[in-house]
mmCIF file of C-alpha atoms in Angstrom:
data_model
loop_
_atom_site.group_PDB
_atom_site.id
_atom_site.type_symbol
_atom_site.label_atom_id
_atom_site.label_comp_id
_atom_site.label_asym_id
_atom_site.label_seq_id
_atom_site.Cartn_x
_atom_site.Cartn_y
_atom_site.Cartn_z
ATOM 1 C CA UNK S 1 -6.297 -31.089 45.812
ATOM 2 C CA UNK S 2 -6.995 -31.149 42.020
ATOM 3 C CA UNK S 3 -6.159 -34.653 41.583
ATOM 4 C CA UNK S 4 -9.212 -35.866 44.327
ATOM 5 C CA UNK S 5 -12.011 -36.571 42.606
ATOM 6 C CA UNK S 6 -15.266 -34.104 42.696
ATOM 7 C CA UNK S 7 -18.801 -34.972 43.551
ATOM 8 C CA UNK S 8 -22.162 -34.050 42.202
ATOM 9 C CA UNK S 9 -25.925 -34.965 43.616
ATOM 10 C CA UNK S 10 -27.566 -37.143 40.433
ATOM 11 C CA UNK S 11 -31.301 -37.817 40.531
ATOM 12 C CA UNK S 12 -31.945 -41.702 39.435
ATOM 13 C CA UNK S 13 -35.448 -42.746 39.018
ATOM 14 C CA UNK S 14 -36.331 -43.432 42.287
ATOM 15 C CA UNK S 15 -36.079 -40.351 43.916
ATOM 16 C CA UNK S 16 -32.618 -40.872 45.311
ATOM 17 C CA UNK S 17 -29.880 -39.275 45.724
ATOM 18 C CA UNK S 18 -26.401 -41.272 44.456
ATOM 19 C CA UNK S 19 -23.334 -39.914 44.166
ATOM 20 C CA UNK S 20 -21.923 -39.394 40.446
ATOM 21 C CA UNK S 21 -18.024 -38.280 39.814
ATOM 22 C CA UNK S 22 -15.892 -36.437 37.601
ATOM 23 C CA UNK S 23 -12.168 -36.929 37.424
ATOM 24 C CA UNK S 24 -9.644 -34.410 37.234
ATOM 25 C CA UNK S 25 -9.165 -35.187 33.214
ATOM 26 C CA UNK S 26 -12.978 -34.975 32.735
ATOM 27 C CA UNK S 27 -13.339 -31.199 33.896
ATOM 28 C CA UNK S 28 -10.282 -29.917 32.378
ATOM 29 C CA UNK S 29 -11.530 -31.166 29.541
ATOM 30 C CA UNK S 30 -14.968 -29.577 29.928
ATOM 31 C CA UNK S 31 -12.886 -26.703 30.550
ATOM 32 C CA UNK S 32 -10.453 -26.672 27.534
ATOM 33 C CA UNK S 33 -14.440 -27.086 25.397
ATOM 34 C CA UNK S 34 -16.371 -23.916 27.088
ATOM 35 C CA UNK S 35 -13.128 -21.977 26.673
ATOM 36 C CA UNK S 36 -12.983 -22.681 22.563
ATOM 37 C CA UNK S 37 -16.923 -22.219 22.332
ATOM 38 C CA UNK S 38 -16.231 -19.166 23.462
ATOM 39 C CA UNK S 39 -13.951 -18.078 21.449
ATOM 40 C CA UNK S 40 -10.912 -18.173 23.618
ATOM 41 C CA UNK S 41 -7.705 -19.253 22.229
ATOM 42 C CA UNK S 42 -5.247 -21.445 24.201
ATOM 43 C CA UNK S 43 -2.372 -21.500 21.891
ATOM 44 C CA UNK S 44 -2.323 -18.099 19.995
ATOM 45 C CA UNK S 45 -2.774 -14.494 20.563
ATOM 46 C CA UNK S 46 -1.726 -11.269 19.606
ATOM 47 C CA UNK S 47 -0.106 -10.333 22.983
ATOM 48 C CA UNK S 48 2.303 -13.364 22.036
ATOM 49 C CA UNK S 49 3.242 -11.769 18.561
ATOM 50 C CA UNK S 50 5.624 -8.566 17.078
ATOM 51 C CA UNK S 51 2.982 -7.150 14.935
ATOM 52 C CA UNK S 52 3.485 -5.336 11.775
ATOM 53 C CA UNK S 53 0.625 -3.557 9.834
ATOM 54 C CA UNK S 54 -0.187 -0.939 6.955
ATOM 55 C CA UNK S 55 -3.439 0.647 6.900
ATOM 56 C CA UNK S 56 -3.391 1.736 2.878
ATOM 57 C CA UNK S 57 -6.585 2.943 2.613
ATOM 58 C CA UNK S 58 -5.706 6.149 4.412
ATOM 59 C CA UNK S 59 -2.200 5.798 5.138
ATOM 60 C CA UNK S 60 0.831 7.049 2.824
ATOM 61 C CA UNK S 61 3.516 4.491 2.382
ATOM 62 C CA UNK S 62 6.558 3.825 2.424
ATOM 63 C CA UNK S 63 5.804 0.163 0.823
ATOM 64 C CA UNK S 64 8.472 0.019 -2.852
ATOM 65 C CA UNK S 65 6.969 -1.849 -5.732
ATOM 66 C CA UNK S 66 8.663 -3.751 -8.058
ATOM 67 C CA UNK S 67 8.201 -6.787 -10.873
ATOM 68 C CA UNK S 68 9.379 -10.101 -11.962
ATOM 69 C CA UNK S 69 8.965 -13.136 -14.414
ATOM 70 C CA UNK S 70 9.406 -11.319 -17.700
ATOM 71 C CA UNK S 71 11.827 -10.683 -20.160
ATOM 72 C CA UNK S 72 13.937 -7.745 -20.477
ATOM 73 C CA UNK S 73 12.630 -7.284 -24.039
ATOM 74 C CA UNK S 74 8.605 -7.070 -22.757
ATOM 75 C CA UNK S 75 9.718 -4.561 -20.470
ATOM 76 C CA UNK S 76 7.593 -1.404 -21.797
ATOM 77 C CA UNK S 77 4.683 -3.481 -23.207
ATOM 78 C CA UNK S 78 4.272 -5.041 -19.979
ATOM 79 C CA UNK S 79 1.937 -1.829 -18.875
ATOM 80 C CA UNK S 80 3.535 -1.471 -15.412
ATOM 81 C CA UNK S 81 1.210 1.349 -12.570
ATOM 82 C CA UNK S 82 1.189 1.282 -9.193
ATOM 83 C CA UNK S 83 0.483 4.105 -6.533
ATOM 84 C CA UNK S 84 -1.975 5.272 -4.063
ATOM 85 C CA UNK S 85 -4.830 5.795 -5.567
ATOM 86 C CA UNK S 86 -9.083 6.234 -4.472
ATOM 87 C CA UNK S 87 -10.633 3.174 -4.052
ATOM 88 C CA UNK S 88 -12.656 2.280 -7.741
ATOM 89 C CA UNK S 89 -16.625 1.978 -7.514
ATOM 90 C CA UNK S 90 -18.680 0.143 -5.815
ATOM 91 C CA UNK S 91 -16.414 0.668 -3.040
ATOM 92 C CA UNK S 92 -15.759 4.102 -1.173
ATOM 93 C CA UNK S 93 -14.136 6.336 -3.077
ATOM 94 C CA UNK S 94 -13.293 8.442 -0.208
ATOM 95 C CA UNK S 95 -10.769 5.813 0.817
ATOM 96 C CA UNK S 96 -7.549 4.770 -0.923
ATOM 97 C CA UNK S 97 -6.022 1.510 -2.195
ATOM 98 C CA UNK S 98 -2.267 0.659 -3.036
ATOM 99 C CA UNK S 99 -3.418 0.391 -6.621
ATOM 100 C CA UNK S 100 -1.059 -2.038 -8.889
ATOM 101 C CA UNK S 101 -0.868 -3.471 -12.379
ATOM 102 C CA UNK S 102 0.594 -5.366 -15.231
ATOM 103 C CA UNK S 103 -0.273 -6.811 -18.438
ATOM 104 C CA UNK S 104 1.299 -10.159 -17.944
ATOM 105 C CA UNK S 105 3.001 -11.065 -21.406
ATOM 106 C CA UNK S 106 5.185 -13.597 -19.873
ATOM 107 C CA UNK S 107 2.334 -15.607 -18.085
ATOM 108 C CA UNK S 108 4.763 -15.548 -15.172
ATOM 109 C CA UNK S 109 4.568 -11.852 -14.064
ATOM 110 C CA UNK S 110 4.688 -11.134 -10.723
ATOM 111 C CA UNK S 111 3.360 -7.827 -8.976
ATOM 112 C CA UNK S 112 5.136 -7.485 -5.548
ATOM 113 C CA UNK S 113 6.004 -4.742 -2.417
ATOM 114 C CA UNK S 114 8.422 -4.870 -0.482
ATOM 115 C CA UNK S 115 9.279 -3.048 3.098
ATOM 116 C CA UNK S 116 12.399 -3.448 5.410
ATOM 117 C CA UNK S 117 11.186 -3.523 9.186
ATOM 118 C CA UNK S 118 12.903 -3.103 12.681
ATOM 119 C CA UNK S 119 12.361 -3.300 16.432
ATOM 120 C CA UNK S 120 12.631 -6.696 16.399
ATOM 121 C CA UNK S 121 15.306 -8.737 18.412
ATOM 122 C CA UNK S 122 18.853 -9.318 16.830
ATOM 123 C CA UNK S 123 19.823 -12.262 15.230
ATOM 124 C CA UNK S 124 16.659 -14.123 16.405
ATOM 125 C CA UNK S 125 14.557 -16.702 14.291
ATOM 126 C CA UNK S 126 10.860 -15.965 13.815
ATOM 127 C CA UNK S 127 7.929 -17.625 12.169
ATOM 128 C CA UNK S 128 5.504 -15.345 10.091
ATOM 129 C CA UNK S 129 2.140 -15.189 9.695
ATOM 130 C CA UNK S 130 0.450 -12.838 7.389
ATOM 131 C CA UNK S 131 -2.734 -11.103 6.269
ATOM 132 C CA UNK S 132 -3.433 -9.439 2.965
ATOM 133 C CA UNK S 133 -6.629 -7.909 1.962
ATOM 134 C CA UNK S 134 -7.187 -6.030 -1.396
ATOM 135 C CA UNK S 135 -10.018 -4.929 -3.634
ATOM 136 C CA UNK S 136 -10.172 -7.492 -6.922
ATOM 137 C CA UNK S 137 -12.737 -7.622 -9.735
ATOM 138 C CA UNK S 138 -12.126 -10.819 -10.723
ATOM 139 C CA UNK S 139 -14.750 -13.608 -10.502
ATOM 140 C CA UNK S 140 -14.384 -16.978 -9.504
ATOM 141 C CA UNK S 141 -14.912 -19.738 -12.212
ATOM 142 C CA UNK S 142 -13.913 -17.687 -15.482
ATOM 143 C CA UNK S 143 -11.954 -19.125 -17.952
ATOM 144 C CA UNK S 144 -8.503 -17.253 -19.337
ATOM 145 C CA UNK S 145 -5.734 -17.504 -21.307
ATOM 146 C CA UNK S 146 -3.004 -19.457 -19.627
ATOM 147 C CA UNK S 147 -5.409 -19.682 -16.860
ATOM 148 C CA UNK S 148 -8.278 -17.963 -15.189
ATOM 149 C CA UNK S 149 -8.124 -14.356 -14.369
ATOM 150 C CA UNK S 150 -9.367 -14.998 -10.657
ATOM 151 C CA UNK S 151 -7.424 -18.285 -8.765
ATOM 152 C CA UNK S 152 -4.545 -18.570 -11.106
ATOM 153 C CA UNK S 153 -3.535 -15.323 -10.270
ATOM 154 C CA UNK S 154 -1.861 -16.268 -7.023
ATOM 155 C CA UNK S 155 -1.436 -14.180 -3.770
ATOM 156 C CA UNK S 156 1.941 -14.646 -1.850
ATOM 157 C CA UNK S 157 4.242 -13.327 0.594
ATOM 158 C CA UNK S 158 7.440 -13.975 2.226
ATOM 159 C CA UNK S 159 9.263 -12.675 5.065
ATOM 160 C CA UNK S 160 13.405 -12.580 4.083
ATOM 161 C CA UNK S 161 16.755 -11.737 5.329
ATOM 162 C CA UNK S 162 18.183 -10.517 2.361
ATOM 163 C CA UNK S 163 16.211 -7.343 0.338
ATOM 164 C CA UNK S 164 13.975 -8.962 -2.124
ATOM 165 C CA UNK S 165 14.824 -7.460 -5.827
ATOM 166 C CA UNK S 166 14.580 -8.448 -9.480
ATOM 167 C CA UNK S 167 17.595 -10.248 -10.939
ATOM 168 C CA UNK S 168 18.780 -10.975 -14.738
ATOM 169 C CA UNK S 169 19.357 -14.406 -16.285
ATOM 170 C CA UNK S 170 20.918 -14.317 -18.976
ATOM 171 C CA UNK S 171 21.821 -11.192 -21.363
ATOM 172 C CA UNK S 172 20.713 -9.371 -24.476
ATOM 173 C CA UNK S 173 17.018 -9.829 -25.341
ATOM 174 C CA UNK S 174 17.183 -13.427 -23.624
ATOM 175 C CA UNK S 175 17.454 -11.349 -20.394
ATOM 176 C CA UNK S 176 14.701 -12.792 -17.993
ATOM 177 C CA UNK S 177 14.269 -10.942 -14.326
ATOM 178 C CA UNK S 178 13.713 -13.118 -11.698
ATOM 179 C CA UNK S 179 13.156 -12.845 -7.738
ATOM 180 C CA UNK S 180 15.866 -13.433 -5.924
ATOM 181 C CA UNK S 181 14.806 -14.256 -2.681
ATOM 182 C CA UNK S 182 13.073 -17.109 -4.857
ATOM 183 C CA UNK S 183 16.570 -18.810 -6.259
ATOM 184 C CA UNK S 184 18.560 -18.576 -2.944
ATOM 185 C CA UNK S 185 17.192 -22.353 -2.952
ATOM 186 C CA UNK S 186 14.582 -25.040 -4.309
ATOM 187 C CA UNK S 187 12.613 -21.901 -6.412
ATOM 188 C CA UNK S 188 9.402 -24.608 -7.287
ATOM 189 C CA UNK S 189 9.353 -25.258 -3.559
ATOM 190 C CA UNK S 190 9.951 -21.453 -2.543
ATOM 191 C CA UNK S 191 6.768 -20.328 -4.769
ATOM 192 C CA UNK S 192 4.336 -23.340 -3.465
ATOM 193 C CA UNK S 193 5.291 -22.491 0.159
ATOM 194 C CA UNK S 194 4.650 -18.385 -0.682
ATOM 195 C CA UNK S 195 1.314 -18.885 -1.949
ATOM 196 C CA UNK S 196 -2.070 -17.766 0.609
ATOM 197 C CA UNK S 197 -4.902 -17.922 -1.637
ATOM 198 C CA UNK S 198 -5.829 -16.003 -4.963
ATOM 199 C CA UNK S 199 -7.446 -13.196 -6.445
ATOM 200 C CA UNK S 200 -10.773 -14.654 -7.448
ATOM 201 C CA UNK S 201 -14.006 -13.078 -5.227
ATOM 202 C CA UNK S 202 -17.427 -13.906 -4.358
ATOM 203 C CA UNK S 203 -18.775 -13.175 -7.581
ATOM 204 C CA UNK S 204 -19.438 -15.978 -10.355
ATOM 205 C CA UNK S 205 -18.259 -15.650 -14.031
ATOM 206 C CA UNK S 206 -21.586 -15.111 -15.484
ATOM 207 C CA UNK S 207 -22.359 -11.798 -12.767
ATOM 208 C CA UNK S 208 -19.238 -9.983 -14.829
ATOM 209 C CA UNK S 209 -16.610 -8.028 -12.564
ATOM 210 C CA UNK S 210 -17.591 -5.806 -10.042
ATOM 211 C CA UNK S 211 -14.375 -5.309 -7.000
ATOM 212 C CA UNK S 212 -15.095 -6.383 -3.591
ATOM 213 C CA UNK S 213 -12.605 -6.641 -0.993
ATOM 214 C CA UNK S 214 -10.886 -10.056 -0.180
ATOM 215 C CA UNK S 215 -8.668 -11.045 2.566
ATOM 216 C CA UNK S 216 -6.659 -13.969 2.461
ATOM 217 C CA UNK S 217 -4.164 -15.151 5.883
ATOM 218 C CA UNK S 218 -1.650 -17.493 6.016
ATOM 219 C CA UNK S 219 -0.920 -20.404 8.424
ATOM 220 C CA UNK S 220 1.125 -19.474 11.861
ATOM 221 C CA UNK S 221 4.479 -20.461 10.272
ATOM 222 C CA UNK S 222 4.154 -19.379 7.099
ATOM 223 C CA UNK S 223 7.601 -17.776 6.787
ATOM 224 C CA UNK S 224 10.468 -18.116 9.100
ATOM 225 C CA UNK S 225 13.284 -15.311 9.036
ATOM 226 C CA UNK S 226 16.227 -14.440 10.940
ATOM 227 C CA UNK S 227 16.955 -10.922 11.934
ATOM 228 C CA UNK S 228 20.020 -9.457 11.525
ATOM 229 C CA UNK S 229 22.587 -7.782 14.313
ATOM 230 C CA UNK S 230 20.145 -4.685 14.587
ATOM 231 C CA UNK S 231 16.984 -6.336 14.736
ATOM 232 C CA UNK S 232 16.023 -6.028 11.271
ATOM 233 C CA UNK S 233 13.995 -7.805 8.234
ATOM 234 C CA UNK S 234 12.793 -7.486 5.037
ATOM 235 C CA UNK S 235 9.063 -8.033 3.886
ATOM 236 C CA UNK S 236 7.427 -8.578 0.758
ATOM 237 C CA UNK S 237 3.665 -9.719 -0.571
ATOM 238 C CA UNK S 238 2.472 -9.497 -3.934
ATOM 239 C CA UNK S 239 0.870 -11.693 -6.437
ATOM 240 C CA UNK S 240 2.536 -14.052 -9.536
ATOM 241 C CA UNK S 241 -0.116 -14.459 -12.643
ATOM 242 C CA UNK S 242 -0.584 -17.266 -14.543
ATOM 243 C CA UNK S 243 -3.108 -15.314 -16.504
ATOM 244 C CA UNK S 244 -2.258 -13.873 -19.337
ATOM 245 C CA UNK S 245 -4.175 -11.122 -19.378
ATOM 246 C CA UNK S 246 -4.510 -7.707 -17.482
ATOM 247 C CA UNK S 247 -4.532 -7.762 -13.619
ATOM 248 C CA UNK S 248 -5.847 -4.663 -11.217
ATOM 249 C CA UNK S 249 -5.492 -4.585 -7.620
ATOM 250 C CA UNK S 250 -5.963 -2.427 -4.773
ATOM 251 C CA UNK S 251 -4.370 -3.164 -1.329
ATOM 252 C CA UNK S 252 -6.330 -1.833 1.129
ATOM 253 C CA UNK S 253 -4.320 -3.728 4.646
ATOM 254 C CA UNK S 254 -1.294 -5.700 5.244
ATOM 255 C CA UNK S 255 -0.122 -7.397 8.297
ATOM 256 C CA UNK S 256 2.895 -9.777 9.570
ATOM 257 C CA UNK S 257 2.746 -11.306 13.139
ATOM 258 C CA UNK S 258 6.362 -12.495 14.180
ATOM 259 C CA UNK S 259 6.672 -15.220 16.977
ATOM 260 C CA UNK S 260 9.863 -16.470 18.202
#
């Protein structure tokens, strides 16, 4: 039985043989240790997840982009682009990024995609983990206005029952578009629990910009979301600057893992 106790032959210093045991705790403990130096995980693996994923480096999509955190007023002098595009030098340019942009006047803007998914269960709860991975020039350690150009432009995403979209406080030129997904609740709390990492790369300040790729991934729960009657959800990732400056980004892979 597993619960008897197991014996080994020890050596002691005189040549004799005594016997030396293990309890049952002991080995599944030595176990539980060979199988994480390994590599092996216990708790979490893909088999257990829905899986989601864009490959946008050769892929077309069918990803929509949209803004928020400005005024209606900035609107054309916010220098909106986004598209597929080839990836910029040093990287290969034979492969293509999910290129996106803004000049963020408002030192709030925020640079976002959004995708509605299925084949998931119906009206079942999930929690969301994601990975994000995108070509960035900016360095780590520079100073910028409103904040630096690398880790206070922050990478987020959110998993949602509801389409995420831009909506207007206020009216006239006092017009502001927010997220909406952001104010269905505590918004400060929403944004700190979106956030996975930031823009900044390897690079310090004083090496200049040159774009690598980054990848950032969120904890296990991340995001929890309820599906809807047909099995369906809505997706979004993005970034929201507090630099107010000129951003550039490339997506180059996205993925959400859904758990019940």
């Amino acid at each position: 039985m597993l619960f008897n106790t197991l014996s080994v032959l020890k050596k002691n210093d005189n040549s004799t043989h005594q016997p030396f045991q293990f309890s049952y705790l002991t080995i599944l403990g030595l176990i539980t240790a060979l199988l994480l130096i390994t590599g092996c995980d216990l708790t979490d693996s893909d088999q257990d997840a829905t899986i989601f994923e864009t490959d946008f480096r050769s892929e077309n999509t069918d990803w929509d982009p949209f803004y928020t955190g400005y005024t209606v007023s900035d609107e054309e002098n916010m220098e909106f682009d986004n598209g597929i595009k080839p990836l910029p030098e040093p990287l290969n340019s034979s492969e293509n990024g999910y290129y996106i942009t803004a000049l963020n006047r408002s030192d709030n803007v925020k640079m976002l995609l959004r995708n509605r998914i299925d084949g998931l269960d119906p009206n079942t709860t999930y929690s969301v983990r994601f990975t994000v991975r995108f070509a960035t020039e900016e360095p780590s350690g520079c100073a910028g206005v409103g904040g630096a150009p690398g880790e206070a432009v922050k990478v987020i995403a959110d998993a949602s029952e509801v389409r995420p979209e831009p909506i207007i406080e206020n009216e006239g030129d006092d017009g502001y578009y927010l997220l909406n997904i952001q104010y269905m609740g505590d918004s400060q709390e929403w944004y700190q629990n979106a956030i996975m990492g930031n823009i900044a790369n390897s690079r310090e300040c004083e090496d200049g910009e040159e774009f690598e790729i980054k990848e950032v991934t969120s904890g296990l729960s991340h995001s929890t979301v309820t599906t809807n009657e047909n099995g369906e959800a809505w997706l979004m990732f993005g970034t929201r600057s507090g630099f107010e400056g000129q951003t550039e980004l490339y997506y180059t892979y996205f993925k959400a893992e859904f758990r019940k």
